[in-house]
CSV table of C-alpha atoms in Angstrom, one decimal:
chain,number,residue,atom,x,y,z
A,12,MET,CA,72.6,76.7,-50.0
A,13,LYS,CA,74.2,78.6,-52.9
A,14,LYS,CA,70.7,79.4,-54.2
A,15,ILE,CA,69.7,80.8,-50.8
A,16,LEU,CA,72.9,82.9,-50.6
A,17,SER,CA,72.3,84.1,-54.1
A,18,LEU,CA,68.7,85.0,-53.3
A,19,LEU,CA,69.8,86.7,-50.1
A,20,SER,CA,72.4,88.8,-52.0
A,21,VAL,CA,69.9,89.9,-54.6
A,22,THR,CA,67.5,90.9,-51.8
A,23,ILE,CA,70.1,92.9,-50.1
A,24,VAL,CA,71.1,94.7,-53.3
A,25,SER,CA,67.5,95.4,-54.1
A,26,ILE,CA,67.0,96.9,-50.7
A,27,LEU,CA,70.1,99.1,-51.0
A,28,LEU,CA,69.0,100.2,-54.5
A,29,SER,CA,65.6,101.0,-53.2
A,30,SER,CA,67.0,103.0,-50.3
A,31,GLN,CA,69.2,104.9,-52.7
A,32,ALA,CA,66.1,105.7,-54.8
A,33,HIS,CA,64.7,107.4,-51.8
A,34,ALA,CA,67.6,109.7,-51.4
A,35,LEU,CA,65.9,113.0,-51.9
A,36,PHE,CA,66.9,116.6,-52.6
A,37,GLU,CA,63.8,118.9,-52.5
A,38,ALA,CA,63.6,122.5,-53.6
A,39,ARG,CA,60.4,124.4,-53.0
A,40,VAL,CA,58.9,127.9,-53.0
A,41,SER,CA,56.2,129.1,-50.7
A,42,TYR,CA,53.8,131.9,-50.1
A,43,GLY,CA,52.9,132.5,-46.4
A,44,LEU,CA,51.6,134.7,-43.7
A,45,LEU,CA,52.5,135.4,-40.1
A,46,ALA,CA,49.8,136.6,-37.7
A,47,THR,CA,52.0,138.6,-35.3
A,48,ASN,CA,51.0,139.7,-31.9
A,49,ALA,CA,53.1,142.9,-32.1
A,50,ASP,CA,51.9,146.0,-30.2
A,51,LEU,CA,52.5,149.0,-32.5
A,52,GLY,CA,51.4,151.7,-30.1
A,53,PRO,CA,54.8,152.1,-28.2
A,54,LEU,CA,56.6,152.3,-31.5
A,55,CYS,CA,55.2,155.7,-32.3
A,56,PRO,CA,54.6,157.7,-29.1
A,57,THR,CA,54.5,161.1,-31.0
A,58,CYS,CA,51.9,160.0,-33.6
A,59,SER,CA,48.7,162.0,-33.6
A,60,ALA,CA,46.4,159.0,-33.7
A,61,PRO,CA,46.3,155.5,-32.1
A,62,ALA,CA,48.4,152.9,-33.9
A,63,PRO,CA,46.5,150.6,-36.2
A,64,SER,CA,45.7,147.1,-35.2
A,65,ILE,CA,48.4,144.7,-36.3
A,66,VAL,CA,47.7,142.9,-39.6
A,67,PRO,CA,49.4,139.7,-40.9
A,68,THR,CA,52.7,139.9,-42.7
A,69,TYR,CA,52.7,138.2,-46.1
A,70,GLY,CA,55.5,137.2,-48.4
A,71,LEU,CA,57.5,134.7,-50.4
A,72,GLY,CA,60.0,132.0,-49.3
A,73,ALA,CA,62.2,129.2,-50.6
A,74,ASP,CA,63.5,126.0,-49.0
A,75,ALA,CA,66.2,123.5,-49.9
A,76,ILE,CA,66.1,120.2,-48.0
A,77,LEU,CA,68.3,117.1,-48.2
A,78,THR,CA,66.9,113.8,-46.8
A,79,LEU,CA,69.3,110.9,-46.5
A,80,PRO,CA,68.2,107.3,-47.2
A,81,ILE,CA,68.5,106.2,-43.6
A,82,PRO,CA,65.4,105.3,-41.5
A,83,LEU,CA,64.5,107.8,-38.6
A,84,ILE,CA,67.1,110.3,-39.8
A,85,PRO,CA,65.4,113.7,-40.3
A,86,GLY,CA,65.9,115.9,-43.4
A,87,VAL,CA,68.1,119.0,-43.1
A,88,GLY,CA,68.1,122.2,-45.1
A,89,ILE,CA,67.9,125.9,-45.3
A,90,ARG,CA,65.0,128.4,-45.6
A,91,TYR,CA,64.8,131.9,-46.8
A,92,GLU,CA,61.8,134.2,-46.2
A,93,ASN,CA,61.1,137.8,-47.4
A,94,MET,CA,58.0,139.2,-45.6
A,95,GLY,CA,56.3,142.5,-45.0
A,96,LEU,CA,53.2,144.3,-43.8
A,97,THR,CA,51.4,147.6,-44.2
A,98,ALA,CA,48.8,149.0,-41.8
A,99,GLY,CA,47.1,152.4,-41.4
A,100,SER,CA,44.7,154.2,-39.1
A,101,GLY,CA,43.8,157.9,-38.8
A,102,GLY,CA,46.6,159.1,-41.1
A,103,VAL,CA,49.2,156.9,-39.2
A,104,ASP,CA,50.8,154.3,-41.4
A,105,PHE,CA,53.2,151.5,-40.5
A,106,LYS,CA,55.3,149.5,-42.9
A,107,ALA,CA,57.5,146.5,-41.9
A,108,ASP,CA,59.8,144.4,-44.0
A,109,TYR,CA,62.1,141.6,-42.9
A,110,THR,CA,64.1,138.7,-44.2
A,111,ARG,CA,64.9,135.5,-42.4
A,112,THR,CA,67.4,132.8,-43.2
A,113,ALA,CA,67.0,129.6,-41.1
A,114,LEU,CA,68.1,126.1,-40.7
A,115,ILE,CA,65.5,123.4,-41.3
A,116,LEU,CA,65.0,120.0,-39.5
A,117,ASN,CA,62.1,118.0,-40.7
A,118,TRP,CA,60.9,114.4,-40.3
A,119,ARG,CA,58.2,112.6,-42.2
A,120,PRO,CA,57.0,109.4,-40.7
A,121,ILE,CA,54.5,109.3,-43.5
A,122,ASP,CA,56.4,109.9,-46.8
A,123,ASN,CA,54.9,108.2,-49.9
A,124,PHE,CA,52.2,109.7,-52.1
A,125,ILE,CA,51.1,111.6,-49.0
A,126,TYR,CA,53.7,113.2,-46.7
A,127,LEU,CA,53.2,114.4,-43.2
A,128,GLY,CA,55.4,115.3,-40.3
A,129,PRO,CA,56.9,117.9,-37.9
A,130,ILE,CA,59.2,120.6,-39.1
A,131,LEU,CA,61.5,122.9,-37.1
A,132,THR,CA,63.5,126.0,-38.1
A,133,TYR,CA,66.1,128.1,-36.3
A,134,GLY,CA,67.0,131.5,-37.6
A,135,ILE,CA,70.7,132.2,-38.4
A,136,SER,CA,70.4,135.5,-40.2
A,137,HIS,CA,67.9,138.3,-40.3
A,138,THR,CA,67.3,141.8,-41.6
A,139,THR,CA,64.5,144.0,-40.1
A,140,LYS,CA,62.9,147.3,-40.8
A,141,LEU,CA,59.8,148.9,-39.4
A,142,LYS,CA,58.7,152.5,-40.2
A,143,ALA,CA,55.9,154.7,-39.0
A,144,GLU,CA,54.6,157.8,-40.7
A,145,ASP,CA,52.0,160.4,-39.5
A,146,GLY,CA,50.5,162.5,-42.2
A,147,GLY,CA,53.4,161.6,-44.5
A,148,VAL,CA,56.0,162.6,-42.0
A,149,LYS,CA,58.3,159.9,-40.7
A,150,LYS,CA,58.0,159.4,-37.0
A,151,ALA,CA,59.9,156.2,-36.4
A,152,ASP,CA,62.3,154.0,-38.3
A,153,PHE,CA,63.3,150.9,-36.4
A,154,SER,CA,65.9,148.2,-37.2
A,155,ALA,CA,67.4,145.6,-34.9
A,156,ASP,CA,70.8,144.0,-34.9
A,157,SER,CA,69.9,141.4,-32.2
A,158,VAL,CA,67.2,139.2,-33.6
A,159,LYS,CA,66.2,135.6,-32.5
A,160,SER,CA,63.8,133.3,-34.1
A,161,TYR,CA,62.7,129.7,-34.2
A,162,SER,CA,59.6,127.9,-35.4
A,163,VAL,CA,57.7,124.6,-34.7
A,164,GLY,CA,55.2,123.4,-37.2
A,165,LEU,CA,53.5,120.6,-39.1
A,166,GLU,CA,53.8,120.0,-42.8
A,167,GLY,CA,51.8,117.8,-45.1
A,168,GLY,CA,50.9,117.4,-48.7
A,169,LEU,CA,50.9,115.3,-51.9
A,170,LYS,CA,53.7,114.1,-54.1
A,171,LEU,CA,53.4,113.1,-57.8
A,172,ILE,CA,56.1,112.4,-60.3
A,173,GLY,CA,58.8,114.5,-58.6
A,174,PHE,CA,56.5,117.4,-57.8
A,175,SER,CA,54.8,118.2,-54.5
A,176,VAL,CA,52.1,120.5,-53.3
A,177,GLY,CA,51.4,121.1,-49.6
A,178,ALA,CA,51.0,123.3,-46.6
A,179,GLU,CA,52.7,124.1,-43.4
A,180,ILE,CA,51.2,125.6,-40.2
A,181,GLY,CA,52.9,126.3,-36.9
A,182,TYR,CA,54.2,128.9,-34.4
A,183,LEU,CA,57.1,131.3,-35.1
A,184,ASP,CA,58.9,132.9,-32.1
A,185,PHE,CA,60.4,136.0,-33.6
A,186,ARG,CA,61.9,138.7,-31.4
A,187,TRP,CA,63.6,141.9,-32.5
A,188,ASN,CA,65.7,142.8,-29.4
A,189,ASP,CA,66.8,146.4,-28.7
A,190,ALA,CA,65.4,147.7,-32.0
A,191,LYS,CA,66.7,151.3,-32.5
A,192,ASP,CA,64.7,154.2,-34.0
A,193,SER,CA,67.0,156.2,-36.3
A,194,THR,CA,64.7,159.2,-36.1
A,195,GLY,CA,65.1,159.6,-32.3
A,196,ASN,CA,61.4,160.0,-31.7
A,197,ALA,CA,60.9,156.7,-30.0
A,198,PRO,CA,63.1,154.9,-27.4
A,199,THR,CA,64.8,151.6,-28.0
A,200,GLN,CA,62.2,148.9,-28.1
A,201,ASP,CA,62.0,145.1,-28.0
A,202,ILE,CA,59.6,144.2,-30.8
A,203,ASN,CA,57.8,140.9,-30.5
A,204,MET,CA,56.8,139.7,-34.0
A,205,SER,CA,55.9,136.2,-32.8
A,206,GLY,CA,52.7,134.5,-33.9
A,207,THR,CA,51.0,131.7,-35.8
A,208,TYR,CA,52.2,131.2,-39.4
A,209,ALA,CA,50.9,129.3,-42.4
A,210,LYS,CA,52.5,128.5,-45.8
A,211,PHE,CA,51.3,127.2,-49.1
A,212,ILE,CA,54.2,125.2,-50.7
A,213,LEU,CA,55.1,124.0,-54.2
A,214,GLY,CA,58.2,121.7,-54.5
A,215,PHE,CA,60.3,119.7,-56.9
A,216,SER,CA,62.5,116.7,-55.8
A,217,ILE,CA,65.1,114.5,-57.3
């Protein structure tokens, strides 16, 4: 009986130590794009040529995620993104820049050498800027104080000796509500920057 209890104790301790070994803090950097569906035409009604077709926004990001050693409990963290676009047509040029800070919730039902699972984000802080120039003359300069965003995606990749390489793809709902034009040439606009996004990710975990 004592041997059985001793063996049981060793097993429990081993399980606890193994669980602690899976306590994970992950820091990672990313390069991504967002294929927005924004209509640029209404943003510059005084421009002399039609607005260019929208092009993807590109930029860098960083994540910090903490995963507790408890089964079925998702990881939580924070994400920062700095993205932008440039597009031109017929002498009309648009340039947009934005930053986004968001909370992360991710869950990896597969998390060994290979990891795979859903990831959600919810925006908590944003900065926005979108400008239009016609022949070098500024025609619109939008920014928005009321911005809402959230994303739903799938992440996956490989892990090796504390490092990881992977990708993420999903949909970002990103709305600049009541954006105001400081030049006064365009009315207040709701700018919908939503669209499909993708990221290439490099990470380090402890």
